Amino acid sequence: TLIRLKLRAGSSHDLNDVAILANLHPDWMEHVLALAVSHGREMGERVAALIRDPRVRRQAKDVQRQDRALQAFARRSAKRTPGGDSGA
């Protein structure tokens, strides 16, 4: 999976991405932490710290906000486009 690949790569950017994904999908949190620990206790601690980091949480909220805005734009565009899903 993407998370396993990111953990294997282990760069700061990769671990930040994993922490953002965990914040975007709280139901994955336990699995993400277990995978991180499987790469060593230090990796598990680094990922856990990143998940709790307020900057990472803010990034995840920004991603959610951007995703909602993009979905709303797509719905509005589909309603204005001939042949789009206008409910008719």
PDB file of N, CA, C and O in Angstrom, residues 13-55:
ATOM      1  N   HIS A  13       9.434  13.899   4.536  1.00  0.00           N
ATOM      2  CA  HIS A  13       8.267  14.198   3.709  1.00  0.00           C
ATOM      3  C   HIS A  13       7.314  12.999   3.654  1.00  0.00           C
ATOM      4  O   HIS A  13       6.095  13.162   3.769  1.00  0.00           O
ATOM      5  N   ASP A  14       7.872  11.802   3.491  1.00  0.00           N
ATOM      6  CA  ASP A  14       7.048  10.594   3.434  1.00  0.00           C
ATOM      7  C   ASP A  14       6.304  10.371   4.743  1.00  0.00           C
ATOM      8  O   ASP A  14       5.112  10.047   4.745  1.00  0.00           O
ATOM      9  N   LEU A  15       6.988  10.551   5.861  1.00  0.00           N
ATOM     10  CA  LEU A  15       6.340  10.349   7.160  1.00  0.00           C
ATOM     11  C   LEU A  15       5.287  11.423   7.415  1.00  0.00           C
ATOM     12  O   LEU A  15       4.240  11.138   8.009  1.00  0.00           O
ATOM     13  N   ASN A  16       5.546  12.631   6.950  1.00  0.00           N
ATOM     14  CA  ASN A  16       4.553  13.698   7.056  1.00  0.00           C
ATOM     15  C   ASN A  16       3.299  13.320   6.262  1.00  0.00           C
ATOM     16  O   ASN A  16       2.176  13.514   6.726  1.00  0.00           O
ATOM     17  N   ASP A  17       3.495  12.775   5.063  1.00  0.00           N
ATOM     18  CA  ASP A  17       2.360  12.327   4.245  1.00  0.00           C
ATOM     19  C   ASP A  17       1.549  11.253   4.968  1.00  0.00           C
ATOM     20  O   ASP A  17       0.316  11.269   4.952  1.00  0.00           O
ATOM     21  N   VAL A  18       2.241  10.309   5.603  1.00  0.00           N
ATOM     22  CA  VAL A  18       1.564   9.243   6.346  1.00  0.00           C
ATOM     23  C   VAL A  18       0.745   9.841   7.484  1.00  0.00           C
ATOM     24  O   VAL A  18      -0.411   9.452   7.706  1.00  0.00           O
ATOM     25  N   ALA A  19       1.317  10.808   8.190  1.00  0.00           N
ATOM     26  CA  ALA A  19       0.608  11.436   9.310  1.00  0.00           C
ATOM     27  C   ALA A  19      -0.619  12.208   8.819  1.00  0.00           C
ATOM     28  O   ALA A  19      -1.679  12.173   9.456  1.00  0.00           O
ATOM     29  N   ILE A  20      -0.502  12.870   7.679  1.00  0.00           N
ATOM     30  CA  ILE A  20      -1.652  13.581   7.115  1.00  0.00           C
ATOM     31  C   ILE A  20      -2.743  12.582   6.743  1.00  0.00           C
ATOM     32  O   ILE A  20      -3.926  12.795   7.052  1.00  0.00           O
ATOM     33  N   LEU A  21      -2.374  11.481   6.107  1.00  0.00           N
ATOM     34  CA  LEU A  21      -3.360  10.451   5.755  1.00  0.00           C
ATOM     35  C   LEU A  21      -4.051   9.903   6.999  1.00  0.00           C
ATOM     36  O   LEU A  21      -5.263   9.694   6.994  1.00  0.00           O
ATOM     37  N   ALA A  22      -3.289   9.691   8.048  1.00  0.00           N
ATOM     38  CA  ALA A  22      -3.879   9.173   9.287  1.00  0.00           C
ATOM     39  C   ALA A  22      -4.863  10.185   9.872  1.00  0.00           C
ATOM     40  O   ALA A  22      -5.907   9.801  10.397  1.00  0.00           O
ATOM     41  N   ASN A  23      -4.546  11.461   9.771  1.00  0.00           N
ATOM     42  CA  ASN A  23      -5.460  12.490  10.265  1.00  0.00           C
ATOM     43  C   ASN A  23      -6.687  12.632   9.368  1.00  0.00           C
ATOM     44  O   ASN A  23      -7.771  12.970   9.848  1.00  0.00           O
ATOM     45  N   LEU A  24      -6.528  12.391   8.089  1.00  0.00           N
ATOM     46  CA  LEU A  24      -7.670  12.448   7.175  1.00  0.00           C
ATOM     47  C   LEU A  24      -8.612  11.262   7.369  1.00  0.00           C
ATOM     48  O   LEU A  24      -9.806  11.361   7.099  1.00  0.00           O
ATOM     49  N   HIS A  25      -8.056  10.142   7.790  1.00  0.00           N
ATOM     50  CA  HIS A  25      -8.822   8.900   7.956  1.00  0.00           C
ATOM     51  C   HIS A  25      -8.584   8.341   9.358  1.00  0.00           C
ATOM     52  O   HIS A  25      -7.814   7.392   9.527  1.00  0.00           O
ATOM     53  N   PRO A  26      -9.232   8.908  10.363  1.00  0.00           N
ATOM     54  CA  PRO A  26      -8.995   8.479  11.748  1.00  0.00           C
ATOM     55  C   PRO A  26      -9.220   6.984  11.973  1.00  0.00           C
ATOM     56  O   PRO A  26      -8.567   6.391  12.836  1.00  0.00           O
ATOM     57  N   ASP A  27     -10.075   6.374  11.169  1.00  0.00           N
ATOM     58  CA  ASP A  27     -10.298   4.935  11.314  1.00  0.00           C
ATOM     59  C   ASP A  27      -9.068   4.122  10.890  1.00  0.00           C
ATOM     60  O   ASP A  27      -8.971   2.940  11.207  1.00  0.00           O
ATOM     61  N   TRP A  28      -8.133   4.730  10.203  1.00  0.00           N
ATOM     62  CA  TRP A  28      -6.893   4.060   9.798  1.00  0.00           C
ATOM     63  C   TRP A  28      -5.801   4.215  10.848  1.00  0.00           C
ATOM     64  O   TRP A  28      -4.759   3.568  10.757  1.00  0.00           O
ATOM     65  N   MET A  29      -6.002   5.104  11.813  1.00  0.00           N
ATOM     66  CA  MET A  29      -4.955   5.505  12.751  1.00  0.00           C
ATOM     67  C   MET A  29      -4.244   4.313  13.405  1.00  0.00           C
ATOM     68  O   MET A  29      -3.016   4.237  13.394  1.00  0.00           O
ATOM     69  N   GLU A  30      -5.020   3.408  13.957  1.00  0.00           N
ATOM     70  CA  GLU A  30      -4.430   2.266  14.655  1.00  0.00           C
ATOM     71  C   GLU A  30      -3.572   1.428  13.702  1.00  0.00           C
ATOM     72  O   GLU A  30      -2.469   1.003  14.047  1.00  0.00           O
ATOM     73  N   HIS A  31      -4.067   1.198  12.499  1.00  0.00           N
ATOM     74  CA  HIS A  31      -3.332   0.404  11.511  1.00  0.00           C
ATOM     75  C   HIS A  31      -2.044   1.114  11.090  1.00  0.00           C
ATOM     76  O   HIS A  31      -0.991   0.479  10.979  1.00  0.00           O
ATOM     77  N   VAL A  32      -2.133   2.420  10.875  1.00  0.00           N
ATOM     78  CA  VAL A  32      -0.953   3.201  10.487  1.00  0.00           C
ATOM     79  C   VAL A  32       0.123   3.107  11.567  1.00  0.00           C
ATOM     80  O   VAL A  32       1.302   2.867  11.277  1.00  0.00           O
ATOM     81  N   LEU A  33      -0.286   3.280  12.825  1.00  0.00           N
ATOM     82  CA  LEU A  33       0.683   3.206  13.919  1.00  0.00           C
ATOM     83  C   LEU A  33       1.291   1.809  14.028  1.00  0.00           C
ATOM     84  O   LEU A  33       2.497   1.668  14.265  1.00  0.00           O
ATOM     85  N   ALA A  34       0.477   0.770  13.840  1.00  0.00           N
ATOM     86  CA  ALA A  34       0.995  -0.603  13.887  1.00  0.00           C
ATOM     87  C   ALA A  34       2.011  -0.835  12.768  1.00  0.00           C
ATOM     88  O   ALA A  34       3.058  -1.455  12.991  1.00  0.00           O
ATOM     89  N   LEU A  35       1.697  -0.326  11.575  1.00  0.00           N
ATOM     90  CA  LEU A  35       2.651  -0.467  10.466  1.00  0.00           C
ATOM     91  C   LEU A  35       3.946   0.286  10.759  1.00  0.00           C
ATOM     92  O   LEU A  35       5.042  -0.205  10.477  1.00  0.00           O
ATOM     93  N   ALA A  36       3.820   1.470  11.335  1.00  0.00           N
ATOM     94  CA  ALA A  36       5.012   2.270  11.656  1.00  0.00           C
ATOM     95  C   ALA A  36       5.876   1.540  12.686  1.00  0.00           C
ATOM     96  O   ALA A  36       7.105   1.451  12.534  1.00  0.00           O
ATOM     97  N   VAL A  37       5.255   0.984  13.712  1.00  0.00           N
ATOM     98  CA  VAL A  37       5.999   0.254  14.746  1.00  0.00           C
ATOM     99  C   VAL A  37       6.662  -0.990  14.155  1.00  0.00           C
ATOM    100  O   VAL A  37       7.750  -1.377  14.588  1.00  0.00           O
ATOM    101  N   SER A  38       6.035  -1.583  13.137  1.00  0.00           N
ATOM    102  CA  SER A  38       6.636  -2.759  12.502  1.00  0.00           C
ATOM    103  C   SER A  38       7.951  -2.406  11.805  1.00  0.00           C
ATOM    104  O   SER A  38       8.749  -3.286  11.510  1.00  0.00           O
ATOM    105  N   HIS A  39       8.179  -1.116  11.571  1.00  0.00           N
ATOM    106  CA  HIS A  39       9.445  -0.643  10.990  1.00  0.00           C
ATOM    107  C   HIS A  39      10.410  -0.198  12.078  1.00  0.00           C
ATOM    108  O   HIS A  39      11.438   0.397  11.784  1.00  0.00           O
ATOM    109  N   GLY A  40      10.057  -0.441  13.316  1.00  0.00           N
ATOM    110  CA  GLY A  40      10.922  -0.096  14.443  1.00  0.00           C
ATOM    111  C   GLY A  40      10.223   0.863  15.398  1.00  0.00           C
ATOM    112  O   GLY A  40       9.384   1.658  14.989  1.00  0.00           O
ATOM    113  N   ARG A  41      10.597   0.750  16.672  1.00  0.00           N
ATOM    114  CA  ARG A  41       9.964   1.582  17.690  1.00  0.00           C
ATOM    115  C   ARG A  41      10.170   3.075  17.421  1.00  0.00           C
ATOM    116  O   ARG A  41       9.262   3.885  17.583  1.00  0.00           O
ATOM    117  N   GLU A  42      11.371   3.426  16.979  1.00  0.00           N
ATOM    118  CA  GLU A  42      11.661   4.834  16.698  1.00  0.00           C
ATOM    119  C   GLU A  42      10.755   5.370  15.584  1.00  0.00           C
ATOM    120  O   GLU A  42      10.234   6.479  15.670  1.00  0.00           O
ATOM    121  N   MET A  43      10.535   4.568  14.551  1.00  0.00           N
ATOM    122  CA  MET A  43       9.649   4.964  13.456  1.00  0.00           C
ATOM    123  C   MET A  43       8.229   5.161  13.990  1.00  0.00           C
ATOM    124  O   MET A  43       7.552   6.129  13.643  1.00  0.00           O
ATOM    125  N   GLY A  44       7.781   4.233  14.835  1.00  0.00           N
ATOM    126  CA  GLY A  44       6.462   4.356  15.435  1.00  0.00           C
ATOM    127  C   GLY A  44       6.322   5.632  16.235  1.00  0.00           C
ATOM    128  O   GLY A  44       5.310   6.336  16.146  1.00  0.00           O
ATOM    129  N   GLU A  45       7.347   5.967  16.999  1.00  0.00           N
ATOM    130  CA  GLU A  45       7.320   7.193  17.806  1.00  0.00           C
ATOM    131  C   GLU A  45       7.320   8.443  16.928  1.00  0.00           C
ATOM    132  O   GLU A  45       6.617   9.414  17.223  1.00  0.00           O
ATOM    133  N   ARG A  46       8.111   8.415  15.864  1.00  0.00           N
ATOM    134  CA  ARG A  46       8.160   9.567  14.945  1.00  0.00           C
ATOM    135  C   ARG A  46       6.804   9.804  14.288  1.00  0.00           C
ATOM    136  O   ARG A  46       6.331  10.938  14.215  1.00  0.00           O
ATOM    137  N   VAL A  47       6.185   8.721  13.815  1.00  0.00           N
ATOM    138  CA  VAL A  47       4.885   8.848  13.153  1.00  0.00           C
ATOM    139  C   VAL A  47       3.825   9.303  14.156  1.00  0.00           C
ATOM    140  O   VAL A  47       3.009  10.175  13.847  1.00  0.00           O
ATOM    141  N   ALA A  48       3.837   8.733  15.355  1.00  0.00           N
ATOM    142  CA  ALA A  48       2.863   9.134  16.381  1.00  0.00           C
ATOM    143  C   ALA A  48       3.008  10.616  16.712  1.00  0.00           C
ATOM    144  O   ALA A  48       2.010  11.334  16.849  1.00  0.00           O
ATOM    145  N   ALA A  49       4.242  11.082  16.822  1.00  0.00           N
ATOM    146  CA  ALA A  49       4.477  12.502  17.119  1.00  0.00           C
ATOM    147  C   ALA A  49       3.979  13.382  15.976  1.00  0.00           C
ATOM    148  O   ALA A  49       3.369  14.434  16.216  1.00  0.00           O
ATOM    149  N   LEU A  50       4.219  12.948  14.745  1.00  0.00           N
ATOM    150  CA  LEU A  50       3.748  13.726  13.596  1.00  0.00           C
ATOM    151  C   LEU A  50       2.222  13.759  13.542  1.00  0.00           C
ATOM    152  O   LEU A  50       1.634  14.797  13.218  1.00  0.00           O
ATOM    153  N   ILE A  51       1.588  12.651  13.840  1.00  0.00           N
ATOM    154  CA  ILE A  51       0.126  12.598  13.816  1.00  0.00           C
ATOM    155  C   ILE A  51      -0.458  13.610  14.794  1.00  0.00           C
ATOM    156  O   ILE A  51      -1.460  14.256  14.510  1.00  0.00           O
ATOM    157  N   ARG A  52       0.195  13.764  15.947  1.00  0.00           N
ATOM    158  CA  ARG A  52      -0.284  14.702  16.972  1.00  0.00           C
ATOM    159  C   ARG A  52       0.133  16.150  16.704  1.00  0.00           C
ATOM    160  O   ARG A  52      -0.421  17.068  17.298  1.00  0.00           O
ATOM    161  N   ASP A  53       1.090  16.357  15.828  1.00  0.00           N
ATOM    162  CA  ASP A  53       1.630  17.698  15.567  1.00  0.00           C
ATOM    163  C   ASP A  53       0.531  18.627  15.031  1.00  0.00           C
ATOM    164  O   ASP A  53      -0.134  18.308  14.044  1.00  0.00           O
ATOM    165  N   PRO A  54       0.345  19.788  15.674  1.00  0.00           N
ATOM    166  CA  PRO A  54      -0.699  20.720  15.228  1.00  0.00           C
ATOM    167  C   PRO A  54      -0.531  21.183  13.784  1.00  0.00           C
ATOM    168  O   PRO A  54      -1.517  21.414  13.078  1.00  0.00           O
ATOM    169  N   ARG A  55       0.710  21.287  13.319  1.00  0.00           N
ATOM    170  CA  ARG A  55       0.945  21.705  11.922  1.00  0.00           C
ATOM    171  C   ARG A  55       0.438  20.649  10.948  1.00  0.00           C
ATOM    172  O   ARG A  55      -0.146  20.970   9.916  1.00  0.00           O
TER     173      ARG A  55
END
